[in-house]
Amino acid sequence: MAVEQENGDPGKIRPAVEEDISEEMEIKVKKYLRGEGANLEVLQDKKLKGKLAAREKLYGKSAVAAAKAEKWLMPTEGGYLEPEGIEKTWRIKQESIAREVDISSTRNQYDIILPELGPYSLDYTSSGRYMALGGRKGHLAIIDVKSMGVTREMQVRETVRDIVFLHNELFFAAAQKKYTYIYSREGIELHCLKEHGPVLKLQFLKNHFLLASMNKFGQLRYQDVTTGEMIGCYRTGQGRCDVMRVNSFNGVVATGHSGGTVNMWKPTTGAPLVKMLCHQGPVTSLAFHPNGHLMATAGMDKKIKLWDLRKFEVLQQLPGHAKTMNFSQKGLLAASTGSFVQILGDLNGSNKYSRYMNHSMAKGYQIQEVVFRPYEDVLGIGHSMGWSSILVPGAGEPNFDSWVANPFETTKQRREKEIRSLLDKLPPESVMLDPSKIGTVRPTKKRNKPTKLEREAELEAAVAAAKSMPLKNKTKGKNKPSKKLKKKYEAVDRAKKPFLEKQMEEENPTKKKRKTESVADELPKALQRFTRKKPAT
Amino acid sequence: MVDTKRKSRDTNNAKMAKKNKTPTSSNKKGVRRGGEKRKRSGPHLPNAMKREIELLNPRSGSDDEIDSDEEFAGKDVYEYEEEVPEEESKKNRRYDPVENFEFELPEDFKDENVDSDEFDSDDFDDEAQNLGDDVEEDDDGRHGRMLQEITGIPSDAFGGKKLKNNIVISEKDITKWEPLVKRNREAPTIFFDDKTDLNFSTVGAIASEFEPRTEFEKQMAALVNNSEVAEAHKKDGARLLELNKVTMEDVKDHQDRLAKMRNLLFRHEMKAKRIKKIKSKTFHRLMKKDRLKAAAHEIETDPEAAKKLAMKQEYERIKERSTLKHKHHNKWAKRILERGLGVQDDGTRAAMAEQLHQNALLTRKMNSMKDDSNSDDSSDSDDDDDVSGASDEEGKLKLLERAKQKTLTILEDDEVPNSGLHSLPFMARGLEKRKAAAEEEAKLALQEYEASLKQSEGTDDLEKGTSSGRRVFGAPEQQIQDSGEKIRSNNYYGNSDSEDDYETKKDVDVGHARKSYLRKHVTVDPSVLRDKSQIGHDDLFKSLNEIVEAPGTKTTYDVAIFASNSWQKPRNSEQMKGKTEVDANGNNSLEVMEPALDEQEVEEAENDDDSDTEGNIRMVDGILSAVDDSNYELPSQAELIRRAFAGDDVEEEFEKDKEAILNEENPEPEKPVLLPGWGQWTHVQKKRGLPSWMLAEHDNAKKKREEALKKRKDAHLKNVIISEKVDRKAEKLHTKTLPYPYTSKEVFEQSIRMPIGPEFNPASALEALNCPEVRKRSGVIIKPIGFEDMKSHERAVNLKQSGKKRNAKNQRNKS
């Protein structure tokens, strides 16, 4: 058995075959090309064709450069478990892993027992540097995981149901007994979000700066944390719901309901974008793969399902319960029930997930939440007796991009990043199932005829606008009240005219058609009068 | 008055002088211009009219005559100078293309139109016409030449009509341009930023152009260009040393001086450092005092500084008077008060406070001024041997009387000066007028004095009676008032009215001072009282709100706590179990024993109880009951049942749901309804049933719906509903139509799939991706395209131009 830890010495380099490298490069280049180029043969316009061809060439160059940069500037490889002979990866215990890895990694294996304030929910910042803990009995803590120092710890003396970091470690939101509160890192209460009501689950959309919450009454709320504006409040209409997860790829929030359905929401529409029946029983947990195309759901019907979100089809179905699930950055899936954590992975690169690792806590520990720590091979487990952290080789992204998230961020960098991310903040309407569709041609919608009521309302609005239009002061003779009145009437008539015309058209569309047909083969106007009504045969 | 008159006369004289001068100057101009060209003034007149004018003042060749003419014109309507027409401006050579400007008529030339009005005046017009023709002819040639110069194509190519017959443009001449043009058209980016030929390329070149202008520069130049020095340089340089010779003493002197200065500087620096480090407040206060004293001294001694200060003060006063930023009489303040000060923000409140402060300062100043004047007057009265041993009031009385006397004396003596300026008649008149006004004023003042005197005498008794008493009470009352004011500064405008009164009373004349003084106290007192009572109330409130207060109030507060607790009890008992309720009671009883306990604490205790009750499922040694522990309160019975049977008919429910949504998004067509007797007789209707067109329409609608349903994304997915609703807000994220050159949607969407920002692309590729169509450095002149033989270089160019074009040849072509 061998455990390969990330950040380990890169001395172990596989024999580099040239073809292998070129293949690898090709894959990477393809990734950076972001899809095929257009088929230019269709185009008639030579100039455009030439332009686009030149453009494609540039894209190709850029992709190659990017692939090279990735190859040579991101040298750290992810860790993995390598079984020898008949060894199985899921038989490997944490103790045996601890023997193989370096000291700094062993520091990430620990159990912290806090029996009184139990079950804990967790959240990591996007850089994985800080961890927020919310004990059900009111224990809130922010921990610097790198140095294992408590940044702040406090007791709010009421139920805490969920905790979530906002855009950086300076702020976090806690769903408490009655309201949701936003605290600063120092534990100062900054806001009390009364409108959200008794919230069960919180999620933060990092690119949109939206705090999404699901309360006891099944209401989904979005609040912009930069302006405090309430973006949306939607009833799910399916009762209490405490399964909610945001798809970090596109910002769509998915909720799992007791009817076995999973609904996907965007902040600006009241109706769910997608509603899918996933399980026969209530949905117990949800998770999204960071690439956004894979969703895992678990239900009371003892099934864990993996869904392809591009086709909305089941990819794989696994037996088992899961009270909480989470995908790691590299695509490992952790699922846990009771005091047992199972980690699944697609080891061969195929999309088939199979057992990768197991871990069982001490008997009686009820696991509340499992969360992978970003940029580390660490899984954080919040349970009824405190929280623990175990090593899962190959879970985290080995190379971090300091423009995205930097675990070694300085204060200044953090400040600058905050500003930058605020400048790059996306508007809430940009949340959609396929964000790459932004900027494309607007989908042609079926031209539904407006209903009569709508039409009337429109007409009324137009008339009111015409009436309220201020009249200019004219010269002496033209400023009489009678003239003014007349002008007003005329304006109203003008406003009404298009509506009436439309109505007329609708009433006898056949006439118009006939007219157009007859006009189609008409002579010039001057000669029209000479045509016969019925052409002689 | 006289002065002013004189001045005006002077100015008149000056004007006259100027007027006299102006023609001379113009004269000069005329002389200067005479040689070059006749100066034109006035509009273009018809020739007939011109002749008329000429007849009026016949013009000879001499310049003076012309000038007189000009003067005449200047006095006339046409005073303005007409602008020089463009033809004559010689700005560019547009209008004078021909070299033989002095067009000489042939000797046998005879002007035939001598008699006509139009053309006889001067032959200039004819000349111009001729010239014009010439220009036209020449223009064509020039244009052709220019084109030829640029393009290299024979000028015949641009000849137009003239050269119809002998065109000799081969196809080759034109086609040879094609590759150039094609290359430029196809280039994604065109560069225009080469050949920036700066005039001075080297430092030496710049330096050689240098010319000394200022005194210093000239001195320097003289030294540098000194022949002696230059000569010294020319040889081995030994002479330079001779020239450089400096005496020992000089060097020493220089060194000494430098050392001294450095030492002084250092000392000064050290001193400043030390002083800066001193933190003692008293020291700095004393320093400040010294500084002020010095300033005051300076003011006393230096008239300039005093003047400056006076000016500054005057400016301040004027500013104050013009803005009237004191008290709340101005419009702004009134409006603010009307709207209520509580509503205003901090800034406004601060501004108001500032105004009030200003008011306080001013009133204080006024009072002090009054005192000062009093003292002054008393000193005056000392001079008059009218020692004011008595109270201020008596002094004021006397003052009044004196003022009266003085006015009377002024009224009596009205001597008219007999000599000097004032003896002039108009001055005398002015003086008389002024005197009359002054008398009027004085009379009025007298009346006032008398009235006030009477009044004061009327109140005299009362005053005298109370005088001693008031004296006794005066000081403490003043103090009280002061304190009242202090309080008022805390809650400004509760009693603004009374303050108003106060102010107005202060404004009253000196004559009424005594009365107002009395009244002031009377008015202020109640306000003070009220303030006091308010404070009392406040205290009470505070004691109710907070706990750390006097025992008297504390008791009431405790009672309040009791009340709230007892009021909460029943509610608690509803929620809690019996045991916890006992606990709560225990808490309450404890509280009775400790009145100092916070309300907050009580709440917290209650919360504790709540959370206890909520967390119904206890953990015993970390072992949890098997119940699902996602939510720690007992679910209600209905909830439990719902959960237990939740998975029963999930699919059916979902199907129903889907159908509902489909119906909503693609509504089913209405069934055709038969109206009995509508359009047909009922028996016919019965026989035939629904009309066929109705049925057809219905079928059509149904088919349409089916098709729409089939087109839906979720048509084949049984367990998925994908909403087809269009998000109005997201519409702005799409383009409405295909942008111009694109004709196919797919191609467009493929072309925008790659982000081109710096976040998504390596820096090496970024520049090419975001290059603008034309790259040009500012200031570079874009010259017309020049021919360059492509064939020989084509290959090399093509090799080099991949993606973008940037080679010297290319640029040479373009520029």
mmCIF file of N, CA and C in Angstrom, chain B residues 374-406:
data_model
loop_
_atom_site.group_PDB
_atom_site.id
_atom_site.type_symbol
_atom_site.label_atom_id
_atom_site.label_comp_id
_atom_site.label_asym_id
_atom_site.label_seq_id
_atom_site.Cartn_x
_atom_site.Cartn_y
_atom_site.Cartn_z
ATOM 1 N N ASN B 374 -20.105 101.723 28.579
ATOM 2 C CA ASN B 374 -20.448 102.294 29.883
ATOM 3 C C ASN B 374 -19.219 102.879 30.535
ATOM 4 N N SER B 375 -18.196 102.047 30.566
ATOM 5 C CA SER B 375 -16.992 102.491 31.268
ATOM 6 C C SER B 375 -16.427 103.733 30.576
ATOM 7 N N ASP B 376 -16.468 103.668 29.252
ATOM 8 C CA ASP B 376 -15.970 104.815 28.503
ATOM 9 C C ASP B 376 -16.735 106.068 28.880
ATOM 10 N N ASP B 377 -18.043 105.882 28.849
ATOM 11 C CA ASP B 377 -18.892 107.033 29.172
ATOM 12 C C ASP B 377 -18.596 107.557 30.555
ATOM 13 N N SER B 378 -18.404 106.576 31.447
ATOM 14 C CA SER B 378 -18.160 107.009 32.832
ATOM 15 C C SER B 378 -16.858 107.796 32.895
ATOM 16 N N SER B 379 -15.894 107.287 32.115
ATOM 17 C CA SER B 379 -14.635 108.040 32.113
ATOM 18 C C SER B 379 -14.874 109.443 31.556
ATOM 19 N N ASP B 380 -15.693 109.476 30.505
ATOM 20 C CA ASP B 380 -16.065 110.784 29.954
ATOM 21 C C ASP B 380 -16.690 111.657 31.022
ATOM 22 N N SER B 381 -17.583 110.984 31.707
ATOM 23 C CA SER B 381 -18.293 111.767 32.730
ATOM 24 C C SER B 381 -17.322 112.207 33.826
ATOM 25 N N ASP B 382 -16.294 111.351 34.051
ATOM 26 C CA ASP B 382 -15.261 111.781 34.993
ATOM 27 C C ASP B 382 -14.639 113.089 34.518
ATOM 28 N N ASP B 383 -14.411 113.085 33.236
ATOM 29 C CA ASP B 383 -13.858 114.324 32.680
ATOM 30 C C ASP B 383 -14.787 115.497 32.934
ATOM 31 N N ASP B 384 -16.051 115.215 32.844
ATOM 32 C CA ASP B 384 -17.032 116.289 33.071
ATOM 33 C C ASP B 384 -17.303 116.526 34.544
ATOM 34 N N ASP B 385 -16.473 115.906 35.370
ATOM 35 C CA ASP B 385 -16.667 115.985 36.821
ATOM 36 C C ASP B 385 -18.051 115.524 37.216
ATOM 37 N N ASP B 386 -18.473 114.517 36.568
ATOM 38 C CA ASP B 386 -19.803 113.997 36.878
ATOM 39 C C ASP B 386 -19.648 112.578 37.384
ATOM 40 N N VAL B 387 -18.976 112.474 38.494
ATOM 41 C CA VAL B 387 -18.582 111.140 38.962
ATOM 42 C C VAL B 387 -19.816 110.290 39.232
ATOM 43 N N SER B 388 -19.796 109.129 38.654
ATOM 44 C CA SER B 388 -20.958 108.261 38.847
ATOM 45 C C SER B 388 -20.692 107.309 40.004
ATOM 46 N N GLY B 389 -20.972 107.833 41.180
ATOM 47 C CA GLY B 389 -20.817 106.970 42.352
ATOM 48 C C GLY B 389 -22.003 106.031 42.490
ATOM 49 N N ALA B 390 -23.075 106.415 41.863
ATOM 50 C CA ALA B 390 -24.301 105.633 42.055
ATOM 51 C C ALA B 390 -24.298 104.412 41.106
ATOM 52 N N SER B 391 -25.415 103.829 41.033
ATOM 53 C CA SER B 391 -25.541 102.584 40.248
ATOM 54 C C SER B 391 -25.435 102.869 38.743
ATOM 55 N N ASP B 392 -25.369 101.851 37.998
ATOM 56 C CA ASP B 392 -25.267 101.960 36.543
ATOM 57 C C ASP B 392 -26.473 102.691 35.973
ATOM 58 N N GLU B 393 -27.580 102.431 36.563
ATOM 59 C CA GLU B 393 -28.809 103.009 36.046
ATOM 60 C C GLU B 393 -28.763 104.521 36.095
ATOM 61 N N GLU B 394 -28.263 104.980 37.215
ATOM 62 C CA GLU B 394 -28.161 106.430 37.339
ATOM 63 C C GLU B 394 -27.229 106.981 36.282
ATOM 64 N N GLY B 395 -26.142 106.220 36.094
ATOM 65 C CA GLY B 395 -25.173 106.624 35.076
ATOM 66 C C GLY B 395 -25.834 106.735 33.716
ATOM 67 N N LYS B 396 -26.644 105.761 33.464
ATOM 68 C CA LYS B 396 -27.317 105.755 32.168
ATOM 69 C C LYS B 396 -28.220 106.960 32.037
ATOM 70 N N LEU B 397 -28.904 107.269 33.128
ATOM 71 C CA LEU B 397 -29.778 108.449 33.109
ATOM 72 C C LEU B 397 -28.981 109.687 32.725
ATOM 73 N N LYS B 398 -27.875 109.791 33.400
ATOM 74 C CA LYS B 398 -27.047 110.963 33.140
ATOM 75 C C LYS B 398 -26.590 110.971 31.699
ATOM 76 N N LEU B 399 -26.243 109.815 31.294
ATOM 77 C CA LEU B 399 -25.769 109.677 29.916
ATOM 78 C C LEU B 399 -26.812 110.198 28.941
ATOM 79 N N LEU B 400 -28.014 109.783 29.209
ATOM 80 C CA LEU B 400 -29.119 110.205 28.360
ATOM 81 C C LEU B 400 -29.198 111.722 28.312
ATOM 82 N N GLU B 401 -29.150 112.283 29.506
ATOM 83 C CA GLU B 401 -29.286 113.747 29.592
ATOM 84 C C GLU B 401 -28.175 114.435 28.810
ATOM 85 N N ARG B 402 -26.992 113.856 28.949
ATOM 86 C CA ARG B 402 -25.873 114.470 28.251
ATOM 87 C C ARG B 402 -26.055 114.410 26.753
ATOM 88 N N ALA B 403 -26.519 113.234 26.351
ATOM 89 C CA ALA B 403 -26.739 113.061 24.915
ATOM 90 C C ALA B 403 -27.712 114.112 24.404
ATOM 91 N N LYS B 404 -28.739 114.340 25.244
ATOM 92 C CA LYS B 404 -29.739 115.321 24.855
ATOM 93 C C LYS B 404 -29.117 116.701 24.678
ATOM 94 N N GLN B 405 -28.324 117.026 25.694
ATOM 95 C CA GLN B 405 -27.667 118.346 25.629
ATOM 96 C C GLN B 405 -26.832 118.488 24.371
ATOM 97 N N LYS B 406 -26.094 117.444 24.114
ATOM 98 C CA LYS B 406 -25.182 117.513 22.969
ATOM 99 C C LYS B 406 -25.956 117.726 21.687
#
